[in-house]
Coordinates of C-alpha atoms in Angstrom, one line a residue:
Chain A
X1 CA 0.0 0.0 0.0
X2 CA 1.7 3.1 -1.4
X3 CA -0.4 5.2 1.2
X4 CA -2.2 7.3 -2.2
X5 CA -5.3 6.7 -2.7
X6 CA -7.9 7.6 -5.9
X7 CA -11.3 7.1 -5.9
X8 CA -13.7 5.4 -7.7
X9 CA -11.6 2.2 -8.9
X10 CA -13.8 1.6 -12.2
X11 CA -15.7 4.6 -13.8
X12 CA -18.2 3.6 -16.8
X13 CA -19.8 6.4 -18.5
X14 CA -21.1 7.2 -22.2
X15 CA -19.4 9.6 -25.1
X16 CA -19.8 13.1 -24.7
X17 CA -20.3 12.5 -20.4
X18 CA -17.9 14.4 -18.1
X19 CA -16.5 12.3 -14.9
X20 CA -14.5 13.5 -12.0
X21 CA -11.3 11.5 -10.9
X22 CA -10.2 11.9 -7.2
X23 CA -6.8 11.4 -5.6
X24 CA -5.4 12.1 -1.7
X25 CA -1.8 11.7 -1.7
X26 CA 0.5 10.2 0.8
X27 CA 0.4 12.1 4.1
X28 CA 2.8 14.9 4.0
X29 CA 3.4 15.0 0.6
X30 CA 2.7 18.3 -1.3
X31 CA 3.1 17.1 -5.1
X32 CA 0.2 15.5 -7.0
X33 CA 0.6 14.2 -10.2
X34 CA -1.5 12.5 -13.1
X35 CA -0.8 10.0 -15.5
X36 CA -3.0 8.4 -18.2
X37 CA -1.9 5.1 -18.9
X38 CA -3.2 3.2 -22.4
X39 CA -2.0 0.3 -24.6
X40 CA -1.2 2.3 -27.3
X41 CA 0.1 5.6 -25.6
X42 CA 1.7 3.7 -22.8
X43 CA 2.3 6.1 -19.5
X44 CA 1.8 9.7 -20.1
X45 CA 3.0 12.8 -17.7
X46 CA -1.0 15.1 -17.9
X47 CA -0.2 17.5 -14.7
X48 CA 1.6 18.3 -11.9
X49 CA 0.0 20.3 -8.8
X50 CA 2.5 21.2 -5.3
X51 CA 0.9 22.5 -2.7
X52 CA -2.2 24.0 -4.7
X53 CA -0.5 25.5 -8.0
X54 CA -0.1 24.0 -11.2
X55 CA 3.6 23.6 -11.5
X56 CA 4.0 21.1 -14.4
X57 CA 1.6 20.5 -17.2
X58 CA 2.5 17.3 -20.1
X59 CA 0.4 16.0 -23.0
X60 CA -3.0 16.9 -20.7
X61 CA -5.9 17.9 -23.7
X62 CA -7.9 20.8 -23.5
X63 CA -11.1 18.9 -22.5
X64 CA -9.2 17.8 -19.4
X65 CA -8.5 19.8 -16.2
X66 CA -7.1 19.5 -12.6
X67 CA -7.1 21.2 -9.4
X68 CA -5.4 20.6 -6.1
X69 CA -7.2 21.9 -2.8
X70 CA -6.3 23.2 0.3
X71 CA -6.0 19.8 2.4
X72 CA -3.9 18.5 -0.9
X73 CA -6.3 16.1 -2.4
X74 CA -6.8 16.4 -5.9
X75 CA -9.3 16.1 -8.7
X76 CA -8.6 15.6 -12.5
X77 CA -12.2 16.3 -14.8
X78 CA -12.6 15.0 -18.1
X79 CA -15.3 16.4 -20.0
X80 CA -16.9 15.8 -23.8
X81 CA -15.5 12.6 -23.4
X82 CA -14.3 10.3 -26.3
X83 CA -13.9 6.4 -26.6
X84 CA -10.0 7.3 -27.0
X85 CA -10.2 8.5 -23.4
X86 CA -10.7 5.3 -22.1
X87 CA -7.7 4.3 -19.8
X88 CA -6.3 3.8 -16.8
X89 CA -5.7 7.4 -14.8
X90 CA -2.7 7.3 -11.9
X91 CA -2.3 9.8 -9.7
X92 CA 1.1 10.1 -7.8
X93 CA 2.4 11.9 -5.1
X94 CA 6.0 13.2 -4.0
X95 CA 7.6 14.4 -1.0
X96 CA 9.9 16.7 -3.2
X97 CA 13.3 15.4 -1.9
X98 CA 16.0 14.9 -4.4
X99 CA 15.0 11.7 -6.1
X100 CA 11.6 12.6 -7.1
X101 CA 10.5 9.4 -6.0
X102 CA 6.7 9.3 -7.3
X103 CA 4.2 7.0 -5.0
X104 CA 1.5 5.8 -6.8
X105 CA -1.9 5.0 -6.4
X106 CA -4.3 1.5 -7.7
X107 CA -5.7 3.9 -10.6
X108 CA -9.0 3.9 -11.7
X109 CA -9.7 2.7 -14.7
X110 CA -12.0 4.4 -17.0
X111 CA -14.7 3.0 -19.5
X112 CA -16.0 5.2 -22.5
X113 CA -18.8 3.2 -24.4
Chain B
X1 CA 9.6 14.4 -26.2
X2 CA 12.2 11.5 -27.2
X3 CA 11.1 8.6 -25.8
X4 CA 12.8 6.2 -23.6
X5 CA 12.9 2.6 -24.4
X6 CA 12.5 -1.1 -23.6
X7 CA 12.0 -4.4 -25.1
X8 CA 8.4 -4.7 -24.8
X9 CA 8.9 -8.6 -23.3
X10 CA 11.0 -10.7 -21.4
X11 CA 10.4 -14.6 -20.8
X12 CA 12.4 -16.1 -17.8
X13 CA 12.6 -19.9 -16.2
X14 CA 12.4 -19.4 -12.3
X15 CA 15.2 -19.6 -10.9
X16 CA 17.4 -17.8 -13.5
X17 CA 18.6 -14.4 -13.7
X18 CA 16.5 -11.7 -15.9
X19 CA 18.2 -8.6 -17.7
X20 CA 15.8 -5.9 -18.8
X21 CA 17.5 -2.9 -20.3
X22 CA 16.4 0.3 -21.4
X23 CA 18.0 4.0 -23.2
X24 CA 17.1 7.0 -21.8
X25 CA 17.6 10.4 -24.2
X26 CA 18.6 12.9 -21.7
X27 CA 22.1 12.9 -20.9
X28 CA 21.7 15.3 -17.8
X29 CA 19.2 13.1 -16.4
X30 CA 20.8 13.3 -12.2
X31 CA 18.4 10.1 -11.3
X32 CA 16.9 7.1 -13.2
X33 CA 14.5 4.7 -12.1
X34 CA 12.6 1.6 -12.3
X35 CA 9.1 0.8 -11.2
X36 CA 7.0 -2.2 -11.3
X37 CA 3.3 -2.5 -11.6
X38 CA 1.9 -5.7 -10.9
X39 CA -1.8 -6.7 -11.9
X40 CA -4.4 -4.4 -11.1
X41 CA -1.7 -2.6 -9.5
X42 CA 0.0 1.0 -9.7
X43 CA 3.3 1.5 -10.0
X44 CA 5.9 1.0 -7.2
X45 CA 9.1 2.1 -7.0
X46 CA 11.8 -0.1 -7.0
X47 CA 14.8 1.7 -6.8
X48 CA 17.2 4.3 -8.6
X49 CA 20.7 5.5 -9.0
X50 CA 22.3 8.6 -9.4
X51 CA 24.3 9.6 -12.4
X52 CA 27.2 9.4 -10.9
X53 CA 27.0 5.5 -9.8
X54 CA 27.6 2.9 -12.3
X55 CA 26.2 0.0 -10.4
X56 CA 23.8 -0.2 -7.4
X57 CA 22.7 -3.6 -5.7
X58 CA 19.7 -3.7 -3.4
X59 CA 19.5 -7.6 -2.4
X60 CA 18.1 -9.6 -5.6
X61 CA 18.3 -6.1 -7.7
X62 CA 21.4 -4.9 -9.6
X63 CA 21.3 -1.8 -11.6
X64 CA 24.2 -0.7 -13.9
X65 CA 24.5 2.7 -15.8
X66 CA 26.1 3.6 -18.5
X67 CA 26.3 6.8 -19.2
X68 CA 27.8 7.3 -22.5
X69 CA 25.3 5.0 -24.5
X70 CA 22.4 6.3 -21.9
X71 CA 21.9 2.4 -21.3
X72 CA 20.2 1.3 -18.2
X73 CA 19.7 -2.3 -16.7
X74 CA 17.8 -4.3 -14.1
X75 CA 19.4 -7.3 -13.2
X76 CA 17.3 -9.5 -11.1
X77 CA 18.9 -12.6 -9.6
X78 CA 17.3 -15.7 -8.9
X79 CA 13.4 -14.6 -10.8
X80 CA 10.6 -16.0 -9.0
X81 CA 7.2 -16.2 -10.5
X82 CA 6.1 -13.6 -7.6
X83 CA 8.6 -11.6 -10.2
X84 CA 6.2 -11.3 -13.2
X85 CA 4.8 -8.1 -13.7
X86 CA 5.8 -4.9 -15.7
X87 CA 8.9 -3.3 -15.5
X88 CA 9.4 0.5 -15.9
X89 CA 12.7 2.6 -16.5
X90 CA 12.2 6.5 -16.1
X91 CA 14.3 9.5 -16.4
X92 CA 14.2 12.2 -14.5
X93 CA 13.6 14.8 -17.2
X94 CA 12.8 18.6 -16.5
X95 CA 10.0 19.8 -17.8
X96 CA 8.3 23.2 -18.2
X97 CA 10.7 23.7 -15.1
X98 CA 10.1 20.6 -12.8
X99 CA 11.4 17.2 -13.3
X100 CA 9.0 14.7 -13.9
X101 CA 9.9 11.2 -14.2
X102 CA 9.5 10.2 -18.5
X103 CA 8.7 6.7 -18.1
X104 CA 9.3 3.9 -21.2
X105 CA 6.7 1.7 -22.4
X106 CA 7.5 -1.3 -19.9
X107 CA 8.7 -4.8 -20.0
X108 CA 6.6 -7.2 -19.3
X109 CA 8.2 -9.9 -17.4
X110 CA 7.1 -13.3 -17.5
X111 CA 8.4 -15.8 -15.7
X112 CA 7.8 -19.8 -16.1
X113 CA 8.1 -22.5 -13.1

């Protein structure tokens, strides 16, 4: 148990729907992160909050957006959804040391049908 | 980006040593990694070096760097079938002014009794 958690674990929804992931990092940690992870794209870098600003953003589309609150959690919202969308989403979080080391959460995977 | 990459499978008898390698892109890249992401699973750390090590050991784990061909390896001794999963090398990489870990496309480790 990596300590992160996300929330749901499976998310089925229809074209066109919008859904709302949601992470809570390890205790202490201040970084967030979000990865999509699919068969053909592999894992994919979409945004990186610390302590409630965007500091990092990757290949994240325009349809998607994030947001860290004040007691760290964070939510990543995917809206006008497309059957290319389906995938597993990670969130990860960091204590900031020198290594970067990234503690991930189970994921939750997402359905478009 | 440039991507960072892996043989896409590796197929082991238990009890044998397993190599998985990987090239990174960025030559300034101060820490590398590899993570493994069993079933069902997120990704867990399972260790790093520094750029300026050519060879960590952590028990059944050796990792050797070589940093004029940007090659990395995994060398895990005596493979278990509790060993098959997917195996990820990253590279610390900075981005938009943080360094985010750019992760290959995984090895997928199987291992037969």
């Amino acid at each position: 148990d990596s300590g992160v958690t996300q929330t749901p674990k499976h998310l089925i929804t229809a074209t066109g729907q919008r859904v709302t992931l949601r992470c809570s990092p390890r205790s202490g940690d201040l970084s967030v992160y979000w990865y999509q992870q699919s068969l053909d794209q592999g894992l994919q870098f979409l945004i990186q909050y610390y302590n409630g600003e965007e500091r990092a953003k990757g290949n994240i589309l325009e349809r998607f957006s994030a947001q860290q609150f004040p007691d760290l959690h964070s939510e990543l919202n995917l809206s006008s959804l497309e059957l290319g969308d389906s995938a597993l989403y990670f969130c990860a979080s960091s204590v900031e040391d020198v290594t970067d080391t990234q503690y991930f959460g189970p994921g939750t995977r997402l359905t478009v049908l | 980006g440039e991507d960072v990459e892996q043989s896409l499978f590796l197929s082991v008898r238990e009890g044998d040593s397993s190599v998985i390698n990987c090239t990174y892109t960025d030559s300034s890249s101060t820490y590398l990694y590899w993570y493994k992401q069993e079933p069902g699973a997120g990704l867990q750390l399972l260790t790093y070096i520094f750029s300026n090590m050519d060879m960590k050991q952590d028990q059944r784990l050796t990792v050797l760097l070589n940093k004029k061909d940007k090659h990395l390896s995994l060398r895990i001794a005596d493979t278990q079938t509790g060993d098959s999963a997917i195996y990820f090398c990253a590279e610390r990489r900075n981005t938009g002014g943080s360094y985010i870990p750019t992760f290959g496309r995984g090895t997928s480790l199987i291992v037969h009794p």
